[in-house]
Amino acid sequence: MVTLAHRLRRVAIVFASILGTAYIILVLIALLNYNPRVKIGMPIIVDDAELPGAGTRCKMDPDLGPVKVDIYTKPCMEELERMNPEIQAGGAWKPPNCQSWQKVAIVIPYRDRLGHLKILLRRLHPMLRKQQIAYRIFVVEQAGTDQFNRGRLMNIGYAEAMKEDNFDCFIFHDVDLIPEDDRNVYLCDDQARHLSSAIDEMRYHIMYYNYAGGVIALNRQNVLKVNGYSNDYWGWGNEDDDFSARTLAAGLMLTRPPEHIGRFKMVRHLKADRSNHGNSYFFTWRSRWKNDGINAIKELNYKVVEKTDLPVFTNISVDIGHPPDEKTWNERNKNQESVTML
Ligand code: UDP
Ligand code: BGC
Ligand code: MN
C-alpha cells in the first residue's frame, strides 16, 4: 500500500529533478553565451613582414622592463628641457631611423598640478623614446575656478590635437599616474586599452571589473565610436564609469596589461569629495551617450584661451563654459531615463 508519505516523497523527488535539470540547462546557456568584457594581454605589434615598408618599421626593444620611479622630487622645466634635447617644441618626438606603429596623442586633463606634471613628464619622455613611439603631449588646462570637468577636457583635447595632426591613437592620461614598467607600451589596439591596470593607491589591483579611470588608450575611430566622454560631469567621480559604459555599449572590450606590467604610482594628493550629481547622472548614461560627447563639443562654445608649444609639452588653456545652476540642472535632467547598472 502506498502511503501518503511515500507519495509526497515521490512528488518531492520529481520536483527536485525538474529544478535540478532546469538549473543545469540555465548554467549551460549562461556558459555558452558568456562574453568576457575584459581581456588581459599585450597589444599585438604588427609583424614587420605584414606591413608595407617592412624593413623600416621600428622594433620593440626586448630588454624593456620595470623601472624605479621617483614621485617625490620635482624637476624644474629647464631640467626637463636639458634631459630631452631631441624632442621638438610642443613635446613631440618620433624615432629618427625607423617608422613607428601609430601617431600617438597623449591628452592630459589638467589644472593646478604643476608638480605632478613635471614628475610625469620626467618619466614619460624617456619611456616613450625607449618604446619608439611617435607622440606628442597635450596638456589641456581648465581655465577659471569652476568645478573640474575631466570629460570635457578629454574631448577638447581630442578635437584640438586633431587640428595639429591626424593622430591614430589617443591616450587619455591623468597627470598624477606614473608608469612603472617600460613594457606597458603606449599604443592603441582595436578595443579600449586600459593601461593603468594596477595602481599603487588601489594596492596594485583593479578596484572593480569595469573600472576605466586613470590611463586609457583608444584609436581615433573608436574615440568617435564611443562618442568620447560625457561633457556634463562637473566635479569628482563617475565620468570614467560613464566612459566605461559607453565602450561596452559600442561593442568594445576593455583590454588590460597584466597587473605586473600595468603598474602605476599615483603622486600623493588630497582626495576630492564626490560630486553631488555624479552617481544619479551616471544612471542615465544609456539615454545620453549618443548625444552627450565629442559630437556635442562645438555647441559648448569652448574657447581656447592660449595655446603654447612649450619645450616639453603643448599647453592648451581652455575656457570650457560653466556648470549649470541647480534649477537648470534639474529642469534639464528630469526627463532623462534612468537605467540599472551595467
Ligand atoms: N585634475 C587636475 N586638477 C584638479 C582635479 C583633477 O589636474 O584640480 C586632473 C588630473 O589629471 C588628475 C585627474 O584629473 O589626475 C583625476 O583627478 P584626481 O587625481 O583628483 O582623482 P583620483 O583619480 O585621484 O581619484
Ligand atoms: C568613481 C570613479 C573613480 C573610482 C576610483 C568610483 O567610485 O565613480 O570616478 O575613478 O571610484 O577612485
Ligand atoms: Mn589622482
Coordinates of C-alpha atoms and ligand atoms in Angstrom, one line a residue:
M1 CA 0.0 0.0 0.0
V2 CA 1.3 3.4 -1.0
T3 CA 1.2 5.7 2.0
L4 CA 0.7 9.4 1.8
A5 CA 4.3 9.8 3.0
H6 CA 5.5 7.7 0.1
R7 CA 3.5 9.8 -2.4
L8 CA 4.8 13.0 -1.0
R9 CA 8.4 11.7 -1.3
R10 CA 7.9 10.8 -4.9
V11 CA 6.4 14.2 -5.8
A12 CA 9.3 15.8 -4.0
I13 CA 11.9 13.8 -5.9
V14 CA 10.2 14.5 -9.3
F15 CA 10.1 18.2 -8.4
A16 CA 13.7 18.3 -7.3
S17 CA 14.9 16.6 -10.5
I18 CA 12.9 19.1 -12.7
L19 CA 14.5 22.0 -10.8
G20 CA 18.0 20.4 -11.0
T21 CA 17.7 19.9 -14.8
A22 CA 16.4 23.4 -15.3
Y23 CA 19.4 24.7 -13.3
I24 CA 21.9 22.7 -15.3
I25 CA 20.3 23.9 -18.6
L26 CA 20.4 27.6 -17.4
V27 CA 24.1 27.2 -16.4
L28 CA 24.9 25.7 -19.8
I29 CA 23.1 28.5 -21.6
A30 CA 25.0 31.1 -19.5
L31 CA 28.3 29.4 -20.2
L32 CA 27.6 29.3 -23.9
N33 CA 26.7 32.9 -24.0
Y34 CA 29.5 34.1 -21.8
N35 CA 31.1 37.0 -23.4
P36 CA 34.0 38.3 -21.4
R37 CA 34.2 42.1 -21.0
V38 CA 37.8 42.3 -20.2
K39 CA 40.8 40.7 -21.9
I40 CA 44.2 40.7 -20.2
G41 CA 47.2 40.7 -22.6
M42 CA 49.7 42.8 -24.5
P43 CA 48.8 44.6 -27.8
I44 CA 49.9 42.7 -30.9
I45 CA 52.5 44.9 -32.5
V46 CA 52.0 44.2 -36.2
D47 CA 54.7 41.9 -37.6
D48 CA 57.2 43.6 -39.8
A49 CA 56.6 41.1 -42.5
E50 CA 52.9 42.1 -42.8
L51 CA 53.5 45.8 -43.3
P52 CA 54.4 47.8 -46.4
G53 CA 57.9 49.2 -46.0
A54 CA 58.6 46.3 -43.6
G55 CA 62.3 46.9 -43.2
T56 CA 61.9 50.4 -41.9
R57 CA 59.3 49.6 -39.2
C58 CA 60.6 50.1 -35.6
K59 CA 61.2 47.1 -33.4
M60 CA 60.2 46.9 -29.8
D61 CA 63.3 46.6 -27.6
P62 CA 63.1 43.2 -25.9
D63 CA 65.1 44.4 -22.9
L64 CA 62.4 46.8 -21.6
G65 CA 61.3 46.1 -18.0
P66 CA 60.3 47.6 -14.7
V67 CA 61.9 50.9 -13.5
K68 CA 62.2 52.7 -10.2
V69 CA 60.1 55.9 -10.4
D70 CA 60.5 58.9 -8.2
I71 CA 57.2 60.6 -7.2
Y72 CA 58.7 62.8 -4.5
T73 CA 61.2 65.2 -6.1
K74 CA 60.1 67.6 -8.8
P75 CA 62.4 68.6 -11.6
C76 CA 62.2 72.2 -13.0
M77 CA 61.2 72.8 -16.6
E78 CA 64.7 73.7 -17.7
E79 CA 65.9 70.5 -16.3
L80 CA 63.3 68.6 -18.3
E81 CA 64.3 70.5 -21.4
R82 CA 68.0 69.7 -20.8
M83 CA 67.2 66.0 -20.3
N84 CA 65.3 65.8 -23.6
P85 CA 67.2 67.8 -26.2
E86 CA 65.9 65.6 -29.1
I87 CA 62.2 66.5 -28.7
Q88 CA 60.5 69.2 -30.7
A89 CA 58.7 72.2 -29.3
G90 CA 55.2 71.2 -28.2
G91 CA 56.6 68.0 -26.7
A92 CA 56.7 65.9 -29.8
W93 CA 59.1 63.2 -31.0
K94 CA 59.3 60.3 -33.4
P95 CA 62.0 57.7 -33.9
P96 CA 64.6 59.2 -36.3
N97 CA 65.6 55.9 -38.0
C98 CA 62.6 53.8 -38.2
Q99 CA 58.9 54.1 -38.8
S100 CA 56.7 53.9 -35.7
W101 CA 53.5 52.0 -35.5
Q102 CA 51.0 54.8 -34.8
K103 CA 50.9 58.5 -34.2
V104 CA 50.0 58.9 -30.6
A105 CA 48.5 61.9 -28.9
I106 CA 48.7 61.9 -25.1
V107 CA 45.9 64.0 -23.6
I108 CA 46.3 65.2 -20.0
P109 CA 43.4 66.9 -18.3
Y110 CA 44.9 69.5 -16.0
R111 CA 44.5 72.3 -13.5
D112 CA 46.9 73.4 -10.8
R113 CA 49.0 70.3 -10.6
L114 CA 52.3 71.6 -11.8
G115 CA 54.4 69.4 -9.5
H116 CA 52.6 66.3 -10.8
L117 CA 53.0 67.3 -14.4
K118 CA 56.8 67.7 -14.1
I119 CA 57.1 64.3 -12.4
L120 CA 55.1 62.7 -15.2
L121 CA 57.0 64.4 -18.0
R122 CA 60.3 63.4 -16.5
R123 CA 59.2 59.8 -16.8
L124 CA 57.1 59.9 -20.0
H125 CA 59.6 61.4 -22.5
P126 CA 62.4 58.9 -22.0
M127 CA 60.0 56.0 -21.7
L128 CA 58.2 56.8 -25.0
R129 CA 61.6 57.1 -26.7
K130 CA 62.6 53.7 -25.5
Q131 CA 59.3 52.4 -26.7
Q132 CA 59.9 54.0 -30.1
I133 CA 56.6 55.8 -30.1
A134 CA 55.8 58.7 -32.4
Y135 CA 54.0 61.0 -30.0
R136 CA 53.0 64.5 -28.8
I137 CA 51.9 65.5 -25.3
F138 CA 48.9 67.8 -25.0
V139 CA 48.1 69.3 -21.6
V140 CA 44.5 70.6 -21.6
E141 CA 44.2 73.1 -18.9
Q142 CA 40.8 74.1 -17.5
A143 CA 40.8 77.9 -17.0
G144 CA 38.8 79.5 -14.2
T145 CA 37.7 78.2 -10.9
D146 CA 34.5 76.2 -11.7
Q147 CA 34.3 72.5 -10.7
F148 CA 36.7 70.4 -12.7
N149 CA 35.3 68.7 -15.8
R150 CA 37.7 65.9 -16.8
G151 CA 35.5 64.5 -19.6
R152 CA 35.0 67.8 -21.3
L153 CA 38.8 68.4 -21.3
M154 CA 39.4 65.0 -22.8
N155 CA 37.0 65.7 -25.7
I156 CA 38.5 69.1 -26.3
G157 CA 42.0 67.6 -26.2
Y158 CA 40.9 65.2 -28.9
A159 CA 39.5 67.9 -31.1
E160 CA 42.5 70.3 -30.6
A161 CA 45.0 67.5 -31.2
M162 CA 43.2 66.6 -34.5
K163 CA 43.8 70.1 -35.7
E164 CA 47.5 69.6 -35.4
D165 CA 47.9 66.2 -37.0
N166 CA 45.9 63.1 -38.0
F167 CA 46.7 61.1 -34.8
D168 CA 45.9 57.4 -34.9
C169 CA 45.8 56.8 -31.2
F170 CA 44.7 58.8 -28.2
I171 CA 45.9 58.2 -24.7
F172 CA 43.8 59.9 -22.0
H173 CA 46.1 60.2 -19.1
D174 CA 45.7 61.5 -15.5
V175 CA 48.5 63.8 -14.6
D176 CA 49.4 62.1 -11.4
L177 CA 49.9 58.5 -12.7
I178 CA 53.5 57.5 -13.3
P179 CA 54.0 54.3 -15.2
E180 CA 56.4 51.9 -13.5
D181 CA 57.2 49.5 -16.4
D182 CA 58.6 50.3 -19.8
R183 CA 56.8 47.2 -21.2
N184 CA 53.5 48.9 -20.8
V185 CA 53.5 50.2 -24.4
Y186 CA 51.7 53.4 -25.1
L187 CA 49.9 52.2 -28.3
C188 CA 46.3 51.6 -29.1
D189 CA 44.7 48.3 -30.1
D190 CA 41.3 47.9 -31.7
Q191 CA 39.5 47.9 -28.3
A192 CA 39.6 50.3 -25.3
R193 CA 43.0 49.6 -23.8
H194 CA 43.0 50.4 -20.1
L195 CA 46.7 50.9 -19.4
S196 CA 46.5 51.5 -15.7
S197 CA 45.6 48.1 -14.6
A198 CA 47.5 48.2 -11.3
I199 CA 47.7 51.5 -9.3
D200 CA 49.6 51.6 -6.1
E201 CA 46.8 53.6 -4.5
M202 CA 44.5 50.7 -5.2
R203 CA 47.0 48.2 -3.8
Y204 CA 48.0 47.3 -7.4
H205 CA 44.7 45.7 -8.2
I206 CA 41.7 46.7 -10.3
M207 CA 39.2 48.2 -8.0
Y208 CA 36.2 46.8 -9.9
Y209 CA 35.8 44.9 -13.2
N210 CA 34.5 47.8 -15.3
Y211 CA 37.0 50.4 -13.9
A212 CA 38.3 52.5 -16.8
G213 CA 39.8 55.5 -15.0
G214 CA 43.4 56.7 -14.9
V215 CA 45.0 56.0 -18.3
I216 CA 43.1 54.6 -21.3
A217 CA 44.0 54.3 -24.9
L218 CA 41.6 54.3 -27.9
N219 CA 42.3 54.6 -31.6
R220 CA 40.9 57.6 -33.5
Q221 CA 37.9 55.6 -34.9
N222 CA 37.0 54.2 -31.5
V223 CA 37.1 57.6 -29.8
L224 CA 34.4 58.6 -32.2
K225 CA 32.6 55.3 -32.0
V226 CA 32.1 55.7 -28.2
N227 CA 31.4 59.5 -28.7
G228 CA 34.3 60.4 -26.4
Y229 CA 33.5 61.3 -22.8
S230 CA 30.3 62.8 -21.4
N231 CA 30.7 66.6 -21.2
D232 CA 28.5 67.0 -18.2
Y233 CA 30.2 65.6 -15.2
W234 CA 31.3 68.5 -13.1
G235 CA 33.5 67.7 -10.0
W236 CA 34.9 64.3 -9.0
G237 CA 33.6 60.9 -9.9
N238 CA 31.7 58.7 -12.4
E239 CA 32.8 60.3 -15.7
D240 CA 35.2 57.4 -16.2
D241 CA 32.4 54.9 -15.3
D242 CA 30.2 56.6 -17.9
F243 CA 33.1 56.2 -20.4
S244 CA 33.4 52.5 -19.5
A245 CA 29.7 52.0 -20.1
R246 CA 29.8 53.6 -23.5
T247 CA 32.7 51.5 -24.6
L248 CA 30.6 48.4 -23.7
A249 CA 27.6 49.8 -25.5
A250 CA 29.7 50.4 -28.6
G251 CA 30.8 46.8 -28.5
L252 CA 34.4 47.3 -27.3
M253 CA 36.2 45.2 -24.8
L254 CA 38.4 46.6 -22.1
T255 CA 41.9 45.2 -22.7
R256 CA 44.5 45.5 -19.9
P257 CA 48.1 44.6 -19.5
P258 CA 48.7 42.0 -16.8
E259 CA 48.9 43.5 -13.3
H260 CA 52.7 43.1 -13.1
I261 CA 53.1 45.3 -16.2
G262 CA 50.3 47.8 -15.9
R263 CA 51.7 49.2 -12.7
F264 CA 51.5 52.9 -11.9
K265 CA 52.3 55.0 -8.9
M266 CA 50.0 57.9 -8.1
V267 CA 51.6 61.1 -6.9
R268 CA 50.1 61.7 -3.4
H269 CA 47.4 64.4 -3.2
L270 CA 44.3 65.2 -1.2
K271 CA 41.3 63.3 -2.4
A272 CA 38.4 65.4 -3.7
D273 CA 34.8 64.8 -2.4
R274 CA 32.5 63.0 -4.8
S275 CA 30.2 65.5 -6.7
N276 CA 26.6 65.6 -5.7
H277 CA 25.2 64.6 -9.1
G278 CA 27.7 62.1 -10.4
N279 CA 26.0 58.9 -9.2
S280 CA 22.5 59.7 -10.3
Y281 CA 23.7 61.2 -13.6
F282 CA 25.6 58.0 -14.3
F283 CA 22.3 56.0 -14.1
T284 CA 21.1 57.9 -17.2
W285 CA 24.1 57.1 -19.4
R286 CA 22.3 54.9 -21.9
S287 CA 19.9 57.6 -22.9
R288 CA 22.6 60.2 -23.3
W289 CA 25.7 58.6 -24.7
K290 CA 25.0 59.1 -28.4
N291 CA 24.4 62.8 -28.0
D292 CA 26.4 63.9 -25.0
G293 CA 30.0 63.6 -26.1
I294 CA 32.5 64.6 -28.7
N295 CA 29.7 65.3 -31.2
A296 CA 28.4 68.0 -28.9
I297 CA 31.5 70.0 -28.1
K298 CA 31.1 72.5 -30.9
E299 CA 27.8 73.6 -29.3
L300 CA 29.5 74.1 -26.0
N301 CA 31.4 77.0 -27.5
Y302 CA 34.5 76.3 -25.6
K303 CA 37.3 78.9 -26.1
V304 CA 41.0 78.2 -26.4
V305 CA 42.4 81.0 -24.2
E306 CA 46.0 80.2 -25.0
K307 CA 47.9 77.5 -26.9
T308 CA 51.6 77.3 -26.5
D309 CA 54.2 75.0 -27.9
L310 CA 56.3 74.8 -24.8
P311 CA 59.7 72.9 -25.0
V312 CA 58.4 69.7 -23.4
F313 CA 54.6 69.8 -24.0
T314 CA 51.8 71.6 -25.8
N315 CA 49.7 73.7 -23.4
I316 CA 46.1 74.4 -24.3
S317 CA 44.4 76.5 -21.8
V318 CA 40.6 76.5 -22.4
D319 CA 37.5 78.2 -21.1
I320 CA 35.2 75.2 -21.1
G321 CA 32.0 77.0 -20.1
H322 CA 30.2 76.8 -16.7
P323 CA 28.3 74.1 -14.9
P324 CA 24.5 74.8 -14.9
D325 CA 22.9 76.1 -11.7
E326 CA 20.8 73.7 -9.7
K327 CA 17.5 74.7 -11.2
T328 CA 18.6 74.4 -14.8
W329 CA 20.3 71.1 -14.0
N330 CA 17.1 69.6 -12.5
E331 CA 15.0 71.0 -15.3
R332 CA 17.3 69.5 -17.9
N333 CA 17.6 66.1 -16.4
K334 CA 14.0 65.4 -15.2
N335 CA 13.2 63.6 -18.5
Q336 CA 16.3 61.5 -18.6
E337 CA 15.6 57.8 -18.5
S338 CA 17.3 56.0 -15.6
V339 CA 18.8 52.6 -16.2
T340 CA 20.1 49.9 -14.0
M341 CA 23.8 49.4 -13.6
L342 CA 25.9 47.5 -16.2
Ligands
UDP1 N1 42.8 67.1 -12.2 C1 43.6 68.2 -12.2 N2 43.3 69.2 -11.4 C2 42.2 69.1 -10.5 C3 41.5 67.9 -10.5 C4 41.8 66.9 -11.4 O1 44.5 68.3 -13.0 O2 42.0 70.0 -9.7 C5 43.1 66.0 -13.3 C6 44.4 65.3 -13.1 O3 44.8 64.9 -14.3 C7 44.0 64.2 -12.2 C8 42.7 63.8 -12.8 O4 42.1 65.0 -13.2 O5 45.0 63.2 -12.2 C9 41.8 63.0 -11.8 O6 41.6 63.7 -10.6 P1 42.1 63.2 -9.2 O7 43.6 62.8 -9.3 O8 41.8 64.2 -8.2 O9 41.3 61.9 -9.0 P2 41.7 60.4 -8.4 O10 41.8 59.6 -9.6 O11 43.0 60.6 -7.7 O12 40.6 60.0 -7.6
BGC2 C1 34.3 56.7 -9.1 C2 35.3 56.8 -10.2 C3 36.7 56.6 -9.7 C4 36.8 55.3 -8.9 C5 38.1 55.1 -8.3 C6 34.5 55.3 -8.4 O1 33.6 55.2 -7.3 O2 32.9 56.8 -9.6 O3 35.1 58.0 -10.9 O4 37.6 56.7 -10.7 O5 35.8 55.2 -7.9 O6 38.5 56.0 -7.4
MN3 MN 44.8 61.3 -8.5

